[in-house]
Each structure stands twice: as C-alpha cells, then as structure tokens.
Amino acid sequence: MSEVGVLLRQWRGNRRLSQLQLSAQAGVSARHLSFVETGRSQPTREMILRLAEELGVPLRARNTLLLAGGFAPAYPESALDGPQLGTVLAALRDVLAGHEPYPALLVDRHWTMVDANAAVGLFLREVPAELLEPPVNVLRLSLHPRGLAPRIRNLAQWRTHVLHRLDQQPTTTADPVLRALHDELLTLPGDRDPQAPNGLVVPLRFDAGGRELTFISVTAMLGTPLDVTLSELAIESFLPANDETARHLHKR
C-alpha cells in the first residue's frame, strides 16, 4: 500500500465515510478510490487536494498528504514573528482590543496563548508568575490547581467541557500533541460532572474577588486561510452571560 493511500484511508475512517460516500462527494468512482487507497493507482496532485477538501483535512495535513504522494506542499507555513503575517496579526490584535472590556485571547492549534487583550488580566490576577511564563497553554492553566481552577465555581462542569472538547480535537486534526495534552489534563485534580450538559452552552462561572461573573466562550477562526499557521489560529472570547456580569466589566 502507498503511504498516501494509507493516509487517505485513515482520514476517511476518521470522518466515518465509506468509499462509496467519499467517491460520490468527490466525483470519482469508488473503484478508482479503492485503487488509490490500496496503492494500485497513484493519485494526481489535484486528486489528493480534492479528496482532502471533501474530507475536511487541515492544511498542515494536506501538505503531508501531498508529500506522501510525491508532490510539493501546496500551502505555505509562515512564522508567527515573521514579516509575512505582520499585517494579519496586527488586525487580529485590533479584534482582541475591540472585545474589551470582555476577555479575549489568540491561541494556536495546541491552545498556546499567542496574544491577549487587557481584559484577560481579570482571569490572571491571582495566578503565580511561574505559571504565566511563555509558552502558556490556556487549557492547562484553566484546570491547574494553582491556576484558574480554584476560582472556577462550576469546576466539575467546566473541566468536563474542556476535556470533552479536547478529546474531540485529535479525531478532527489527527494531532498527537492534543491527545497528549488531554491525557495530561486528566491527571490534574478535580471532579468531572456525571451529568450531561442540560443547556445550550456550558458557562464559565468565575469568582472575581467574591463576585461571581458568568461567561460563555466563543471560538472564531479565520475564514478560508491559505497559510498553515493562520489556519491554526483562533480567537477565544468570553462574553457576559448576564446583565450583572456585563455591568461589572463595564465599570472596571
């Protein structure tokens, strides 16, 4: 079996699609798709990209598929501190600032904090300095017993939400670092909520100096990015879930 065929079959399995379903979506015959997966037929560059698009393969993994098929990567991967991304990152910082007085931060594919607005200081006020030494993983920080965990009033519910979310991501991205992070966070002390969430969203109930502030988190990603690094950035914003929280934040 060819390497690219093995990888395509793995991605199809991750997406729980049969060869017939994928072939119909991609507009190729099921027989040809079978030959590609078994190595009896070598896919063209266009075929690899078409199948990857239908499978929703992340850009980084699309480059891996192309390399496995003997082709050059299709998507550049720029350095975060390089000149190519300077304009985009400046625009994203403006977006973060525009969320104030509500907290918002920019994270990469492994939930490492890239940037944050001033309002995020509300969460970090009592966190020891050593936990804020870069690189800061925001999921680890939120569940760490010396991080945000002692101030999250619905910790069991929030911990269950974070772990479930992180458990789903490796299936979507095939990223072993996320799987390792999930396993690490499982070892941190804390209960898990045995009940399934009974609302539309899982709130974050945060103790801010004895006052409970309630947030809902919203994740936003760039639309149709053509750079691997940009495709893996996300803005995580925390919006007030009630009027009391909103009034408190506007008074700060």
PDB file of N, CA and C in Angstrom, residues 66-120:
ATOM      1  N   LEU A  66       0.275  15.547   0.343  1.00  0.00           N
ATOM      2  CA  LEU A  66       0.950  15.843  -0.921  1.00  0.00           C
ATOM      3  C   LEU A  66       2.381  15.315  -0.919  1.00  0.00           C
ATOM      4  N   LEU A  67       3.093  15.500   0.167  1.00  0.00           N
ATOM      5  CA  LEU A  67       4.461  14.982   0.267  1.00  0.00           C
ATOM      6  C   LEU A  67       4.471  13.462   0.160  1.00  0.00           C
ATOM      7  N   ALA A  68       3.486  12.819   0.793  1.00  0.00           N
ATOM      8  CA  ALA A  68       3.406  11.358   0.724  1.00  0.00           C
ATOM      9  C   ALA A  68       3.131  10.881  -0.698  1.00  0.00           C
ATOM     10  N   GLY A  69       2.448  11.735  -1.468  1.00  0.00           N
ATOM     11  CA  GLY A  69       2.152  11.383  -2.855  1.00  0.00           C
ATOM     12  C   GLY A  69       3.239  11.792  -3.823  1.00  0.00           C
ATOM     13  N   GLY A  70       4.316  12.398  -3.313  1.00  0.00           N
ATOM     14  CA  GLY A  70       5.425  12.785  -4.173  1.00  0.00           C
ATOM     15  C   GLY A  70       5.325  14.185  -4.738  1.00  0.00           C
ATOM     16  N   PHE A  71       4.498  15.035  -4.112  1.00  0.00           N
ATOM     17  CA  PHE A  71       4.302  16.393  -4.615  1.00  0.00           C
ATOM     18  C   PHE A  71       4.759  17.417  -3.577  1.00  0.00           C
ATOM     19  N   ALA A  72       5.024  18.618  -4.050  1.00  0.00           N
ATOM     20  CA  ALA A  72       5.422  19.701  -3.157  1.00  0.00           C
ATOM     21  C   ALA A  72       4.206  20.184  -2.366  1.00  0.00           C
ATOM     22  N   PRO A  73       4.408  20.685  -1.160  1.00  0.00           N
ATOM     23  CA  PRO A  73       3.294  21.233  -0.374  1.00  0.00           C
ATOM     24  C   PRO A  73       2.585  22.356  -1.120  1.00  0.00           C
ATOM     25  N   ALA A  74       1.287  22.468  -0.893  1.00  0.00           N
ATOM     26  CA  ALA A  74       0.501  23.496  -1.570  1.00  0.00           C
ATOM     27  C   ALA A  74       0.329  24.749  -0.724  1.00  0.00           C
ATOM     28  N   TYR A  75       0.531  24.620   0.589  1.00  0.00           N
ATOM     29  CA  TYR A  75       0.234  25.727   1.484  1.00  0.00           C
ATOM     30  C   TYR A  75       1.488  26.139   2.246  1.00  0.00           C
ATOM     31  N   PRO A  76       1.818  27.437   2.235  1.00  0.00           N
ATOM     32  CA  PRO A  76       2.994  27.903   2.983  1.00  0.00           C
ATOM     33  C   PRO A  76       2.732  27.858   4.481  1.00  0.00           C
ATOM     34  N   GLU A  77       3.799  27.821   5.258  1.00  0.00           N
ATOM     35  CA  GLU A  77       3.706  27.875   6.718  1.00  0.00           C
ATOM     36  C   GLU A  77       4.632  28.995   7.196  1.00  0.00           C
ATOM     37  N   SER A  78       4.033  30.122   7.517  1.00  0.00           N
ATOM     38  CA  SER A  78       4.805  31.301   7.889  1.00  0.00           C
ATOM     39  C   SER A  78       5.069  31.321   9.390  1.00  0.00           C
ATOM     40  N   ALA A  79       6.178  31.940   9.770  1.00  0.00           N
ATOM     41  CA  ALA A  79       6.494  32.089  11.186  1.00  0.00           C
ATOM     42  C   ALA A  79       5.621  33.187  11.784  1.00  0.00           C
ATOM     43  N   LEU A  80       5.171  32.971  13.028  1.00  0.00           N
ATOM     44  CA  LEU A  80       4.309  33.950  13.677  1.00  0.00           C
ATOM     45  C   LEU A  80       5.002  35.309  13.826  1.00  0.00           C
ATOM     46  N   ASP A  81       6.317  35.273  14.026  1.00  0.00           N
ATOM     47  CA  ASP A  81       7.042  36.530  14.206  1.00  0.00           C
ATOM     48  C   ASP A  81       7.690  37.014  12.914  1.00  0.00           C
ATOM     49  N   GLY A  82       7.298  36.411  11.788  1.00  0.00           N
ATOM     50  CA  GLY A  82       7.866  36.802  10.508  1.00  0.00           C
ATOM     51  C   GLY A  82       7.095  37.935   9.863  1.00  0.00           C
ATOM     52  N   PRO A  83       7.683  38.584   8.863  1.00  0.00           N
ATOM     53  CA  PRO A  83       7.032  39.737   8.223  1.00  0.00           C
ATOM     54  C   PRO A  83       5.777  39.373   7.435  1.00  0.00           C
ATOM     55  N   GLN A  84       5.680  38.103   6.970  1.00  0.00           N
ATOM     56  CA  GLN A  84       4.537  37.735   6.138  1.00  0.00           C
ATOM     57  C   GLN A  84       3.208  37.868   6.893  1.00  0.00           C
ATOM     58  N   LEU A  85       3.218  37.588   8.196  1.00  0.00           N
ATOM     59  CA  LEU A  85       1.975  37.595   8.963  1.00  0.00           C
ATOM     60  C   LEU A  85       1.781  38.884   9.763  1.00  0.00           C
ATOM     61  N   GLY A  86       2.697  39.812   9.627  1.00  0.00           N
ATOM     62  CA  GLY A  86       2.634  41.024  10.431  1.00  0.00           C
ATOM     63  C   GLY A  86       1.317  41.767  10.309  1.00  0.00           C
ATOM     64  N   THR A  87       0.845  41.953   9.081  1.00  0.00           N
ATOM     65  CA  THR A  87      -0.388  42.713   8.873  1.00  0.00           C
ATOM     66  C   THR A  87      -1.591  41.993   9.455  1.00  0.00           C
ATOM     67  N   VAL A  88      -1.645  40.671   9.243  1.00  0.00           N
ATOM     68  CA  VAL A  88      -2.781  39.898   9.746  1.00  0.00           C
ATOM     69  C   VAL A  88      -2.796  39.887  11.266  1.00  0.00           C
ATOM     70  N   LEU A  89      -1.632  39.681  11.893  1.00  0.00           N
ATOM     71  CA  LEU A  89      -1.571  39.657  13.352  1.00  0.00           C
ATOM     72  C   LEU A  89      -1.936  41.013  13.943  1.00  0.00           C
ATOM     73  N   ALA A  90      -1.536  42.087  13.276  1.00  0.00           N
ATOM     74  CA  ALA A  90      -1.920  43.423  13.744  1.00  0.00           C
ATOM     75  C   ALA A  90      -3.443  43.580  13.701  1.00  0.00           C
ATOM     76  N   ALA A  91      -4.062  43.058  12.643  1.00  0.00           N
ATOM     77  CA  ALA A  91      -5.521  43.118  12.544  1.00  0.00           C
ATOM     78  C   ALA A  91      -6.182  42.285  13.628  1.00  0.00           C
ATOM     79  N   LEU A  92      -5.606  41.125  13.924  1.00  0.00           N
ATOM     80  CA  LEU A  92      -6.170  40.274  14.976  1.00  0.00           C
ATOM     81  C   LEU A  92      -6.030  40.930  16.353  1.00  0.00           C
ATOM     82  N   ARG A  93      -4.937  41.652  16.566  1.00  0.00           N
ATOM     83  CA  ARG A  93      -4.791  42.378  17.838  1.00  0.00           C
ATOM     84  C   ARG A  93      -5.869  43.462  17.954  1.00  0.00           C
ATOM     85  N   ASP A  94      -6.209  44.092  16.843  1.00  0.00           N
ATOM     86  CA  ASP A  94      -7.294  45.074  16.861  1.00  0.00           C
ATOM     87  C   ASP A  94      -8.615  44.401  17.221  1.00  0.00           C
ATOM     88  N   VAL A  95      -8.814  43.182  16.720  1.00  0.00           N
ATOM     89  CA  VAL A  95     -10.033  42.439  17.058  1.00  0.00           C
ATOM     90  C   VAL A  95     -10.070  42.136  18.553  1.00  0.00           C
ATOM     91  N   LEU A  96      -8.926  41.719  19.106  1.00  0.00           N
ATOM     92  CA  LEU A  96      -8.860  41.443  20.545  1.00  0.00           C
ATOM     93  C   LEU A  96      -9.195  42.705  21.338  1.00  0.00           C
ATOM     94  N   ALA A  97      -8.606  43.825  20.948  1.00  0.00           N
ATOM     95  CA  ALA A  97      -8.869  45.079  21.651  1.00  0.00           C
ATOM     96  C   ALA A  97     -10.338  45.485  21.518  1.00  0.00           C
ATOM     97  N   GLY A  98     -10.933  45.164  20.377  1.00  0.00           N
ATOM     98  CA  GLY A  98     -12.328  45.505  20.162  1.00  0.00           C
ATOM     99  C   GLY A  98     -13.281  44.734  21.053  1.00  0.00           C
ATOM    100  N   HIS A  99     -12.833  43.613  21.613  1.00  0.00           N
ATOM    101  CA  HIS A  99     -13.674  42.827  22.512  1.00  0.00           C
ATOM    102  C   HIS A  99     -13.738  43.423  23.912  1.00  0.00           C
ATOM    103  N   GLU A 100     -12.794  44.307  24.247  1.00  0.00           N
ATOM    104  CA  GLU A 100     -12.788  44.885  25.595  1.00  0.00           C
ATOM    105  C   GLU A 100     -14.073  45.687  25.836  1.00  0.00           C
ATOM    106  N   PRO A 101     -14.613  45.640  27.063  1.00  0.00           N
ATOM    107  CA  PRO A 101     -13.993  45.134  28.299  1.00  0.00           C
ATOM    108  C   PRO A 101     -14.161  43.639  28.537  1.00  0.00           C
ATOM    109  N   TYR A 102     -14.497  42.873  27.499  1.00  0.00           N
ATOM    110  CA  TYR A 102     -14.650  41.434  27.664  1.00  0.00           C
ATOM    111  C   TYR A 102     -13.340  40.731  27.314  1.00  0.00           C
ATOM    112  N   PRO A 103     -12.962  39.685  28.059  1.00  0.00           N
ATOM    113  CA  PRO A 103     -11.696  38.989  27.797  1.00  0.00           C
ATOM    114  C   PRO A 103     -11.708  38.275  26.447  1.00  0.00           C
ATOM    115  N   ALA A 104     -10.565  38.316  25.771  1.00  0.00           N
ATOM    116  CA  ALA A 104     -10.393  37.595  24.513  1.00  0.00           C
ATOM    117  C   ALA A 104      -8.915  37.308  24.313  1.00  0.00           C
ATOM    118  N   LEU A 105      -8.605  36.168  23.770  1.00  0.00           N
ATOM    119  CA  LEU A 105      -7.218  35.789  23.550  1.00  0.00           C
ATOM    120  C   LEU A 105      -7.062  35.046  22.241  1.00  0.00           C
ATOM    121  N   LEU A 106      -5.846  35.084  21.711  1.00  0.00           N
ATOM    122  CA  LEU A 106      -5.495  34.405  20.466  1.00  0.00           C
ATOM    123  C   LEU A 106      -4.685  33.171  20.818  1.00  0.00           C
ATOM    124  N   VAL A 107      -5.100  32.006  20.293  1.00  0.00           N
ATOM    125  CA  VAL A 107      -4.415  30.746  20.603  1.00  0.00           C
ATOM    126  C   VAL A 107      -4.039  30.038  19.310  1.00  0.00           C
ATOM    127  N   ASP A 108      -3.030  29.155  19.420  1.00  0.00           N
ATOM    128  CA  ASP A 108      -2.637  28.351  18.269  1.00  0.00           C
ATOM    129  C   ASP A 108      -3.302  26.974  18.344  1.00  0.00           C
ATOM    130  N   ARG A 109      -2.885  26.055  17.485  1.00  0.00           N
ATOM    131  CA  ARG A 109      -3.557  24.767  17.370  1.00  0.00           C
ATOM    132  C   ARG A 109      -3.426  23.909  18.619  1.00  0.00           C
ATOM    133  N   HIS A 110      -2.457  24.192  19.475  1.00  0.00           N
ATOM    134  CA  HIS A 110      -2.261  23.426  20.700  1.00  0.00           C
ATOM    135  C   HIS A 110      -2.760  24.173  21.922  1.00  0.00           C
ATOM    136  N   TRP A 111      -3.549  25.221  21.716  1.00  0.00           N
ATOM    137  CA  TRP A 111      -4.107  26.038  22.789  1.00  0.00           C
ATOM    138  C   TRP A 111      -3.023  26.801  23.541  1.00  0.00           C
ATOM    139  N   THR A 112      -1.948  27.136  22.855  1.00  0.00           N
ATOM    140  CA  THR A 112      -0.917  28.001  23.426  1.00  0.00           C
ATOM    141  C   THR A 112      -1.307  29.453  23.169  1.00  0.00           C
ATOM    142  N   MET A 113      -1.239  30.284  24.204  1.00  0.00           N
ATOM    143  CA  MET A 113      -1.636  31.683  24.066  1.00  0.00           C
ATOM    144  C   MET A 113      -0.612  32.445  23.236  1.00  0.00           C
ATOM    145  N   VAL A 114      -1.087  33.060  22.173  1.00  0.00           N
ATOM    146  CA  VAL A 114      -0.247  33.870  21.292  1.00  0.00           C
ATOM    147  C   VAL A 114      -0.336  35.342  21.674  1.00  0.00           C
ATOM    148  N   ASP A 115      -1.527  35.782  22.015  1.00  0.00           N
ATOM    149  CA  ASP A 115      -1.746  37.175  22.405  1.00  0.00           C
ATOM    150  C   ASP A 115      -3.053  37.239  23.195  1.00  0.00           C
ATOM    151  N   ALA A 116      -3.283  38.363  23.861  1.00  0.00           N
ATOM    152  CA  ALA A 116      -4.499  38.538  24.654  1.00  0.00           C
ATOM    153  C   ALA A 116      -4.763  40.014  24.837  1.00  0.00           C
ATOM    154  N   ASN A 117      -6.024  40.358  25.105  1.00  0.00           N
ATOM    155  CA  ASN A 117      -6.321  41.761  25.389  1.00  0.00           C
ATOM    156  C   ASN A 117      -6.172  42.024  26.887  1.00  0.00           C
ATOM    157  N   ALA A 118      -6.274  43.280  27.269  1.00  0.00           N
ATOM    158  CA  ALA A 118      -6.038  43.661  28.662  1.00  0.00           C
ATOM    159  C   ALA A 118      -7.061  43.047  29.602  1.00  0.00           C
ATOM    160  N   ALA A 119      -8.270  42.788  29.115  1.00  0.00           N
ATOM    161  CA  ALA A 119      -9.327  42.263  29.975  1.00  0.00           C
ATOM    162  C   ALA A 119      -9.038  40.848  30.469  1.00  0.00           C
ATOM    163  N   VAL A 120      -8.147  40.126  29.793  1.00  0.00           N
ATOM    164  CA  VAL A 120      -7.788  38.780  30.245  1.00  0.00           C
ATOM    165  C   VAL A 120      -7.109  38.833  31.609  1.00  0.00           C
TER     166      VAL A 120
END
